[in-house]
Short mmCIF file of C-alpha atoms and ligand atoms in Angstrom, two decimals:
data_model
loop_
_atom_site.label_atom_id
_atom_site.label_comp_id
_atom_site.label_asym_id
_atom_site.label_seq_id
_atom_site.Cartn_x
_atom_site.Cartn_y
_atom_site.Cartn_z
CA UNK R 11 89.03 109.54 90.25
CA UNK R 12 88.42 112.84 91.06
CA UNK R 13 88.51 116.13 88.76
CA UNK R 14 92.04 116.89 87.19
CA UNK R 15 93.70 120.37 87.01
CA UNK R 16 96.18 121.43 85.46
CA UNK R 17 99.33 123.97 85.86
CA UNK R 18 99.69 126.88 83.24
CA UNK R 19 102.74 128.75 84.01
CA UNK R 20 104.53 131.01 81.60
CA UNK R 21 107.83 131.83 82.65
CA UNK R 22 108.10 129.65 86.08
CA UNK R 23 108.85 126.03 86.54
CA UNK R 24 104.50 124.50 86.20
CA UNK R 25 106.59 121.05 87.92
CA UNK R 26 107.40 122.68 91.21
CA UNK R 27 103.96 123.67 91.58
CA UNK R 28 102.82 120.35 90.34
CA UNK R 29 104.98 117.97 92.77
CA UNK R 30 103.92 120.26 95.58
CA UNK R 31 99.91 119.64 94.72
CA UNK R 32 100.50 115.99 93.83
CA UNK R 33 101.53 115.25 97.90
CA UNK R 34 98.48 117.00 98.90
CA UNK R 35 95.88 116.21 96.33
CA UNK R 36 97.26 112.28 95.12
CA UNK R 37 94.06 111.09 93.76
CA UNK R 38 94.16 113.18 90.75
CA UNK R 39 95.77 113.82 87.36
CA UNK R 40 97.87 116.65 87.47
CA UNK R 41 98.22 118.41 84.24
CA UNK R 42 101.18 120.94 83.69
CA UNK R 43 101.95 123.53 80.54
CA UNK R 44 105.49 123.78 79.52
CA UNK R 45 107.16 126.80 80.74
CA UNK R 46 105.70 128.54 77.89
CA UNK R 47 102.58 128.07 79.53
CA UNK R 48 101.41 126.27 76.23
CA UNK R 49 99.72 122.82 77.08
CA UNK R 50 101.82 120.48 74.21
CA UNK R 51 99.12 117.37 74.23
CA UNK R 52 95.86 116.98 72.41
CA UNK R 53 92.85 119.05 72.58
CA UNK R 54 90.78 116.15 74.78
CA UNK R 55 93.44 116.56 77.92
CA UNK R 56 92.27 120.01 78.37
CA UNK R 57 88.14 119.38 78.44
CA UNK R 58 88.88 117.06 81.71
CA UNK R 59 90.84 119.46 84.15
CA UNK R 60 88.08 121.71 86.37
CA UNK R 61 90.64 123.85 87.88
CA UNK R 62 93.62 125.66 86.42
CA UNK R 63 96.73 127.14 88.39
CA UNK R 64 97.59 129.97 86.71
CA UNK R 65 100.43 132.52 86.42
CA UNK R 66 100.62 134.52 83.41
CA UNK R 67 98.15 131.74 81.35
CA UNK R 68 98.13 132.31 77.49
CA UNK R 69 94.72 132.79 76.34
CA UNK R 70 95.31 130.08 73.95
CA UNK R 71 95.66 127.78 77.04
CA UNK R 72 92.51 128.61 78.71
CA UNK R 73 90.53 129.14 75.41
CA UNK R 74 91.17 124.99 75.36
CA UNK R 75 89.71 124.10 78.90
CA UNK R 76 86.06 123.43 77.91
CA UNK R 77 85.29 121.72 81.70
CA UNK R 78 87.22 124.35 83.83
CA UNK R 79 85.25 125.51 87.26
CA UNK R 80 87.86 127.74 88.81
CA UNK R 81 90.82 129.72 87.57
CA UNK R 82 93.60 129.88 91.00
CA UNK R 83 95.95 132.42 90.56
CA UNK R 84 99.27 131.57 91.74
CA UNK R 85 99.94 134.89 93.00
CA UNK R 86 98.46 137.21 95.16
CA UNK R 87 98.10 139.63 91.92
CA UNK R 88 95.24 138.55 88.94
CA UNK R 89 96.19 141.64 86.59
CA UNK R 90 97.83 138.16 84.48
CA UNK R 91 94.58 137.05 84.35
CA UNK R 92 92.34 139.63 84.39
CA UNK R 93 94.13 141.00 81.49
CA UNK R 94 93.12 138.06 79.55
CA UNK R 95 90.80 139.16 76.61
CA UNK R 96 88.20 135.77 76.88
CA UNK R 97 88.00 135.28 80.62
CA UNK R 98 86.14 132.24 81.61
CA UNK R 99 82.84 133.02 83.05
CA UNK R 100 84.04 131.11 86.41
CA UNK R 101 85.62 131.99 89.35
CA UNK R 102 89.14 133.46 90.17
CA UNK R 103 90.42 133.00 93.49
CA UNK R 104 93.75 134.90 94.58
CA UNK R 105 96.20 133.73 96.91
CA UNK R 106 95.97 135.56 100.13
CA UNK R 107 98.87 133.88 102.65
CA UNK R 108 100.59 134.49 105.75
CA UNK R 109 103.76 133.61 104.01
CA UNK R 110 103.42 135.95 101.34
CA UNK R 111 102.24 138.67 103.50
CA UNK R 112 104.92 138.45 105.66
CA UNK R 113 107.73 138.53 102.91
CA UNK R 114 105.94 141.56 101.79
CA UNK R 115 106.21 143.24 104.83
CA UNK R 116 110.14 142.45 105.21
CA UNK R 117 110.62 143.87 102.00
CA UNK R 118 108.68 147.20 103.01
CA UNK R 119 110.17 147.39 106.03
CA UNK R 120 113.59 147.18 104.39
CA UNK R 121 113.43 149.62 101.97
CA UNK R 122 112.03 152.45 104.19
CA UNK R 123 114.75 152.02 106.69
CA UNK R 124 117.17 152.17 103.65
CA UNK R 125 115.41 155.59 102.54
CA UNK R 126 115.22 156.58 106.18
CA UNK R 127 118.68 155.76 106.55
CA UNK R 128 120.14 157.91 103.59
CA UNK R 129 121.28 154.51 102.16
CA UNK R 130 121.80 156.24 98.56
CA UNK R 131 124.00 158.86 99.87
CA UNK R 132 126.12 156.60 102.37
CA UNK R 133 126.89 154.01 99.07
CA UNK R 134 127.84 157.55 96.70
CA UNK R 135 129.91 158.66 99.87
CA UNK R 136 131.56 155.45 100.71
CA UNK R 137 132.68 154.96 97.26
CA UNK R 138 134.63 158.14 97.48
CA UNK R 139 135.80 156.79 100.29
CA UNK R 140 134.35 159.84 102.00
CA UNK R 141 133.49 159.76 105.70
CA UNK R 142 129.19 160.50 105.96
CA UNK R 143 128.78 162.73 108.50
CA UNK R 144 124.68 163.66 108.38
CA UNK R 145 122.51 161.69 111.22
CA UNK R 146 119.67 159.99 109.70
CA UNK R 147 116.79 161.80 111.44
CA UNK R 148 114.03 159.14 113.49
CA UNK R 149 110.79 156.72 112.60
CA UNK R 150 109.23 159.05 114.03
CA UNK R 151 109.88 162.64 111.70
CA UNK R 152 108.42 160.57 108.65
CA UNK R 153 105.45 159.93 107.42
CA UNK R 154 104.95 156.55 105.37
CA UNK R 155 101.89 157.21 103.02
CA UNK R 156 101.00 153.59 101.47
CA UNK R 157 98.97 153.83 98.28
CA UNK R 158 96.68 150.97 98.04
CA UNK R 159 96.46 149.06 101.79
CA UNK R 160 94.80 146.22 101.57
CA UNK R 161 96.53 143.00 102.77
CA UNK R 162 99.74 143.55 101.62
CA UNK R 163 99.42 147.56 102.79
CA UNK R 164 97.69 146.77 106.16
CA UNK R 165 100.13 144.25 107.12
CA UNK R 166 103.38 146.53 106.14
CA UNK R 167 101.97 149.64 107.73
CA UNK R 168 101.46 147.74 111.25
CA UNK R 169 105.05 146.58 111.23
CA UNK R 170 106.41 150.44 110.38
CA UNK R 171 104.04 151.85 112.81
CA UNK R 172 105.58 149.51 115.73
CA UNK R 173 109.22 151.17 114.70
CA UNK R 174 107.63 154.67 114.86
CA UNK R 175 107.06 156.08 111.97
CA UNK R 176 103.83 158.13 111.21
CA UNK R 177 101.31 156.11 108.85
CA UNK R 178 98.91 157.28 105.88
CA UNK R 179 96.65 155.00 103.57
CA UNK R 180 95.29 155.50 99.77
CA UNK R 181 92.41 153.27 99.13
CA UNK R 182 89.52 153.09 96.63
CA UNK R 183 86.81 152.74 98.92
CA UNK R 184 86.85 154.42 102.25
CA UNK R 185 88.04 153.11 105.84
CA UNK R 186 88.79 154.17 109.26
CA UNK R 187 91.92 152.06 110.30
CA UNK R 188 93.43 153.23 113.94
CA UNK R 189 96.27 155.59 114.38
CA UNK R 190 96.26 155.92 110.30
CA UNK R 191 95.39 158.90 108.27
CA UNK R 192 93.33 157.34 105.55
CA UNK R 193 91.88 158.68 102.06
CA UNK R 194 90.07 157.62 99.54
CA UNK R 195 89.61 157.96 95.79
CA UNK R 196 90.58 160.48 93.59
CA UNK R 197 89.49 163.37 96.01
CA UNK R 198 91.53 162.12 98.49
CA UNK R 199 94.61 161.72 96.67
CA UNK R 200 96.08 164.97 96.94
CA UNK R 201 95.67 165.56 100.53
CA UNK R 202 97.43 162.11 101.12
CA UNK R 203 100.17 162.97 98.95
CA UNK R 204 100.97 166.44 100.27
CA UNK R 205 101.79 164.62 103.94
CA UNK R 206 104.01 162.08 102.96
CA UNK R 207 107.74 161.54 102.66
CA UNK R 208 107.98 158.36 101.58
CA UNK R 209 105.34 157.01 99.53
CA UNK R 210 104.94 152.88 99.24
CA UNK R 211 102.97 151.62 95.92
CA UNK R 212 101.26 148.12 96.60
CA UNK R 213 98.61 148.62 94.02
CA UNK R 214 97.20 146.00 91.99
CA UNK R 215 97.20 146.69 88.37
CA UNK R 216 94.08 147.53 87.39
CA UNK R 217 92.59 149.84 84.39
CA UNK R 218 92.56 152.50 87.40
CA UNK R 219 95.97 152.16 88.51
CA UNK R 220 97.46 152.29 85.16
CA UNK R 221 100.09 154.56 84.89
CA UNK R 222 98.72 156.42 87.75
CA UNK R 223 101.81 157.13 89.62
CA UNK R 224 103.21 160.16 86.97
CA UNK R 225 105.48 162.68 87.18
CA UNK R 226 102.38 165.21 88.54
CA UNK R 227 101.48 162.63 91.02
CA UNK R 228 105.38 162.55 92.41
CA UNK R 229 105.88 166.50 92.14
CA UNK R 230 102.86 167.01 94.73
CA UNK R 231 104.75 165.01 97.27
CA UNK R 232 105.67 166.48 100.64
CA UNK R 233 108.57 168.04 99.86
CA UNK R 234 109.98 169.99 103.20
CA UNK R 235 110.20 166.78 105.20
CA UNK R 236 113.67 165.70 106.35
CA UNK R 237 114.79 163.17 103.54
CA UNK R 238 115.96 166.08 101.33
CA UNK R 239 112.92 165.04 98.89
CA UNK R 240 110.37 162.50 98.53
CA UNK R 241 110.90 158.68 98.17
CA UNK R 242 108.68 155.91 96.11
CA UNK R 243 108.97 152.51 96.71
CA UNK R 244 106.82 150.11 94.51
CA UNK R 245 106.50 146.03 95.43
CA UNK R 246 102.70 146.11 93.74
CA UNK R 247 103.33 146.46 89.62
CA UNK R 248 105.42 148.04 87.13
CA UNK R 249 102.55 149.32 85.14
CA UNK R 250 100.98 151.45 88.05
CA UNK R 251 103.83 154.09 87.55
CA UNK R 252 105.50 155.68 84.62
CA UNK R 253 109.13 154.46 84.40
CA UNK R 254 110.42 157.45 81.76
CA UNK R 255 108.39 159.81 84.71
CA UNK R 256 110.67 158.16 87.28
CA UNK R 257 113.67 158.69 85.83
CA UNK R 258 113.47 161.85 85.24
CA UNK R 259 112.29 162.89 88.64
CA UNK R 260 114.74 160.86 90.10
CA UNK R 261 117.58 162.82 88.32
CA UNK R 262 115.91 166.29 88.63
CA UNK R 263 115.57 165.89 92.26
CA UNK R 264 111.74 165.49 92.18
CA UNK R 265 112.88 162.56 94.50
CA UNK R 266 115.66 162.00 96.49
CA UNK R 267 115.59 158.13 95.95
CA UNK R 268 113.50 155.30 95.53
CA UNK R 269 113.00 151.55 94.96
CA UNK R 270 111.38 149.47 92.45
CA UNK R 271 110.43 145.26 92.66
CA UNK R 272 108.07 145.45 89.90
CA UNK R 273 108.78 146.76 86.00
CA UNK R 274 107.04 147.10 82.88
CA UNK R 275 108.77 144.97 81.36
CA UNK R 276 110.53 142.21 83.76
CA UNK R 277 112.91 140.89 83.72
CA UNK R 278 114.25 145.00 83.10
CA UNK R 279 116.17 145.12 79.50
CA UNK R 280 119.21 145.89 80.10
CA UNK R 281 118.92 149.04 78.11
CA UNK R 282 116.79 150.73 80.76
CA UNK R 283 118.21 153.55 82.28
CA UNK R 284 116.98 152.88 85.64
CA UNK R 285 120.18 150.58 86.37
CA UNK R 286 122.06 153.60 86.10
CA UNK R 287 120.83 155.80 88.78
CA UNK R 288 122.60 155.54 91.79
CA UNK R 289 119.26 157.08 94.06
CA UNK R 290 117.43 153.88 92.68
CA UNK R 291 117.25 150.37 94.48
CA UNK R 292 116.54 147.72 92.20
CA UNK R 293 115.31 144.26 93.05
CA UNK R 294 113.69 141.55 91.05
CA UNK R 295 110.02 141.14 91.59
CA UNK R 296 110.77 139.23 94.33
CA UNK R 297 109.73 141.13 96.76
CA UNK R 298 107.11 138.49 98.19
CA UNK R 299 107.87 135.06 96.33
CA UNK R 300 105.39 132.52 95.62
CA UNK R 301 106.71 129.44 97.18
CA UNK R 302 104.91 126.23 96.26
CA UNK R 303 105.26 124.23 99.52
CA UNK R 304 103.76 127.41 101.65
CA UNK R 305 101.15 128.13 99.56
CA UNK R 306 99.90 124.89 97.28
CA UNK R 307 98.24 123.96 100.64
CA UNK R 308 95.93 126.42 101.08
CA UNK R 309 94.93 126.18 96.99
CA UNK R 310 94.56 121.66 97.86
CA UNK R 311 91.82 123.29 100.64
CA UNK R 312 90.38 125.00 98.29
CA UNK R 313 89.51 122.96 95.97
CA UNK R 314 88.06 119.92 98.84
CA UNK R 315 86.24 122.64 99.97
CA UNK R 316 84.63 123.31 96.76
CA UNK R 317 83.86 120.32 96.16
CA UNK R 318 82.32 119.97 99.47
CA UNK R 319 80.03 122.74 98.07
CA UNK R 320 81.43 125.50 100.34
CA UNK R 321 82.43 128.83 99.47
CA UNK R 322 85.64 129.67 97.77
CA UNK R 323 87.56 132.14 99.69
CA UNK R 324 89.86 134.93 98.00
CA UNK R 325 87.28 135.59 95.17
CA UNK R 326 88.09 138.65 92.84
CA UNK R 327 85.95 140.73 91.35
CA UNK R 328 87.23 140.51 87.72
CA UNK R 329 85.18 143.87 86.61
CA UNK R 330 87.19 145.61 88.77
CA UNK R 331 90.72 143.93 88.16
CA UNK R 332 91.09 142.43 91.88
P1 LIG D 420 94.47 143.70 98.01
O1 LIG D 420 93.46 143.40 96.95
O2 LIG D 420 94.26 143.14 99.37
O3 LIG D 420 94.64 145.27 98.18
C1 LIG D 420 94.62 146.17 97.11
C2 LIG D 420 94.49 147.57 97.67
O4 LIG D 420 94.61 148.49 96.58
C3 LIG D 420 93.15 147.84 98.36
O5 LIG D 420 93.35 148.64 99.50
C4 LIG D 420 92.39 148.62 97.30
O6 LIG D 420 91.41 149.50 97.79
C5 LIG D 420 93.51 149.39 96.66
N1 LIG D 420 93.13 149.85 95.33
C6 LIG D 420 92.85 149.10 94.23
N2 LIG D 420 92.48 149.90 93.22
C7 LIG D 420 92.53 151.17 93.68
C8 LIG D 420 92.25 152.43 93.11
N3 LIG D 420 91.83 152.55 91.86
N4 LIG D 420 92.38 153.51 93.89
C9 LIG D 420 92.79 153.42 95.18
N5 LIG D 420 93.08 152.23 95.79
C10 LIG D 420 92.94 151.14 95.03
O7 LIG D 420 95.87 143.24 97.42
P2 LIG D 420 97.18 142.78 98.20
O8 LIG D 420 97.48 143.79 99.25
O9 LIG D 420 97.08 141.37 98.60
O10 LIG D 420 98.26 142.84 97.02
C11 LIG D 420 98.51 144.06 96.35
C12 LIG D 420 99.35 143.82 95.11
O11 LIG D 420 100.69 143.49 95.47
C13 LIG D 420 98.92 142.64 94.24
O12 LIG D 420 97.83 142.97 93.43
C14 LIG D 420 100.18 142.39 93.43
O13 LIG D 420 100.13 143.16 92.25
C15 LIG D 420 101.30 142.90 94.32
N6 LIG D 420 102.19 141.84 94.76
C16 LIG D 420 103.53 141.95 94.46
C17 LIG D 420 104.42 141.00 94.88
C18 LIG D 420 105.87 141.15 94.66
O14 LIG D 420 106.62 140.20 94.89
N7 LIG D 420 106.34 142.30 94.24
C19 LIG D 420 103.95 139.81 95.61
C20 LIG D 420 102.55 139.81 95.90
C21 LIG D 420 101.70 140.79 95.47
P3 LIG D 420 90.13 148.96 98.59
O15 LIG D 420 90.69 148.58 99.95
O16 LIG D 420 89.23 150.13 98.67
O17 LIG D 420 89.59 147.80 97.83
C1 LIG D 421 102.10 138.09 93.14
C2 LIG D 421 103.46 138.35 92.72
O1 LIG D 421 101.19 138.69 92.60
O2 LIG D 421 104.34 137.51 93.01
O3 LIG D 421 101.92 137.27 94.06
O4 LIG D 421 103.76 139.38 92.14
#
């Protein structure tokens, strides 16, 4: 028999992932957490399993696998993991997927042609039964500045650039990327931010990114582009920008309008005051699903490989939270 593994999901069904491994990987127990993510059998179960598929895993689960190898995450984000105060000293692989990627870049695509669209304005005007009378102006007057571009970023940027639009990238280390205006770091940030009109957050959450994305950071925003204002869209996390910061600069006119997948707290209370704002598109974290059958493949692989003694692929750096 070979090594178990087991499914810790909080807050998702662990038997949809589990029936999708099981067809690819028969020949082994497969373990699964309740949707609490709490494993609800004795102590021994857990010492057997050598790989865990996670998503959001209570440390009280992993504190309890004394044989695990590797930790997959079963999202392209690890901040659920990283966050974890004991990490296992073993490695954490990340999903990286076609699939995933190219829901991503739907989304993206989406919600800037909303923005560049006036889509706020044309719902306020059609519910006053109001005929809207401004053109939208073209791709190619606005410049799409995407703060973090790595897979998710590179992939959205090449689809935006094909409809025209003019294309920036934030990263943390620095790259030349063709027909983009890139920065880097901190000293890069403002010049990025003073050229673009609508600004697209795929950041992981990181210590870094925390709270990064402020009401300072949105005020030095281009601001004489032809959007009437800035716009921020954010598919990475919640934490990365300040929702109270939003708000307000989404009422004061700081922005014109913006869209949010990703909360602090998710699913949104429904206290928040975001639902309110009428400049605000609000969709729930699912901008890029997860879907077992696409992507428990590529984690099966894995793990034969592994086992094969190759190299896992997707490897995050946990120091520096992905
Ligand atoms: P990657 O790891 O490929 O890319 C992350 C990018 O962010 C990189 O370009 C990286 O810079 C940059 N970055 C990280 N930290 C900093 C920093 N401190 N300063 C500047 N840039 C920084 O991730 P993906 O593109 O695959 O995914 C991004 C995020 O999208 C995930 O972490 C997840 O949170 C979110 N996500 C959301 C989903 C949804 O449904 N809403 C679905 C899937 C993912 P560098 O290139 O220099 O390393
Ligand atoms: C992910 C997510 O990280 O769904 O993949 O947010």
């Amino acid at each position: 028999m070979k090594p178990p593994l087991l499914v810790a999901t909080k807050g998702w069904d662990p038997e949809s992932w589990a029936a999708s491994i099981r067809t690819l990987l028969p020949d082994r127990t497969i373990l699964c957490t309740g949707r609490d993510g709490l494993y609800h059998g004795p102590d021994h179960d857990l010492a057997t399993p050598h790989y865990v598929l996670a998503w959001k895993p209570p440390q009280e689960t992993m504190d309890r696998l004394s044989g695990l190898k590797v930790i997959f995450s079963l999202g392209a984000g690890v901040d659920h993991i990283c966050a974890l105060t004991r990490l296992p000293d073993v490695p954490i692989v990340r999903i990286v997927d076609a699939d995933i990627t190219g829901r991503m870049s739907e989304y993206v695509v989406w919600q800037v042609l909303h923005h560049l669209r006036r889509g706020p304005a044309l719902r306020k005007s059609q519910a006053a039964h109001r005929w809207f009378d401004r053109p939208p102006p073209a791709a190619r007057e606005v410049t799409v500045g995407v703060l973090g571009f790595g897979v998710m970023g590179a992939a959205a940027a090449d689809h935006l650039m094909r409809l025209g639009f003019k294309l920036s990238g934030w990263t943390r280390t620095p790259r030349d990327v063709a027909g983009i205006a890139m920065f880097a770091g901190a000293d890069g940030l403002d010049a990025f931010l003073a050229g673009t009109d609508i600004l697209v957050s795929l950041l992981p959450l990181t210590p870094e990114t925390r709270g990064l994305v402020d009401r300072a950071l949105l005020a030095k925003l281009k601001r004489d582009g032809p959007l009437d204002g800035p716009v921020f869209i954010n598919a990475g996390r919640g934490g990365t920008h300040v929702e109270a910061d939003l708000a307000e600069a989404l009422t004061d006119g700081t922005l014109t309008g913006a869209s949010l997948d990703v909360f602090e707290t998710e699913p949104l209370p429904s206290d928040s005051p975001l639902w309110d704002l009428d400049n605000l598109v609000i969709t729930p974290h699912d901008a890029a699903v997860s879907d077992p059958p696409a992507l428990a493949k590529q984690i099966a692989e894995q793990i034969e490989a592994f086992e094969r003694g190759e190299p896992l692929k997707n490897r995050v750096d946990p120091k520096r939270g992905y």
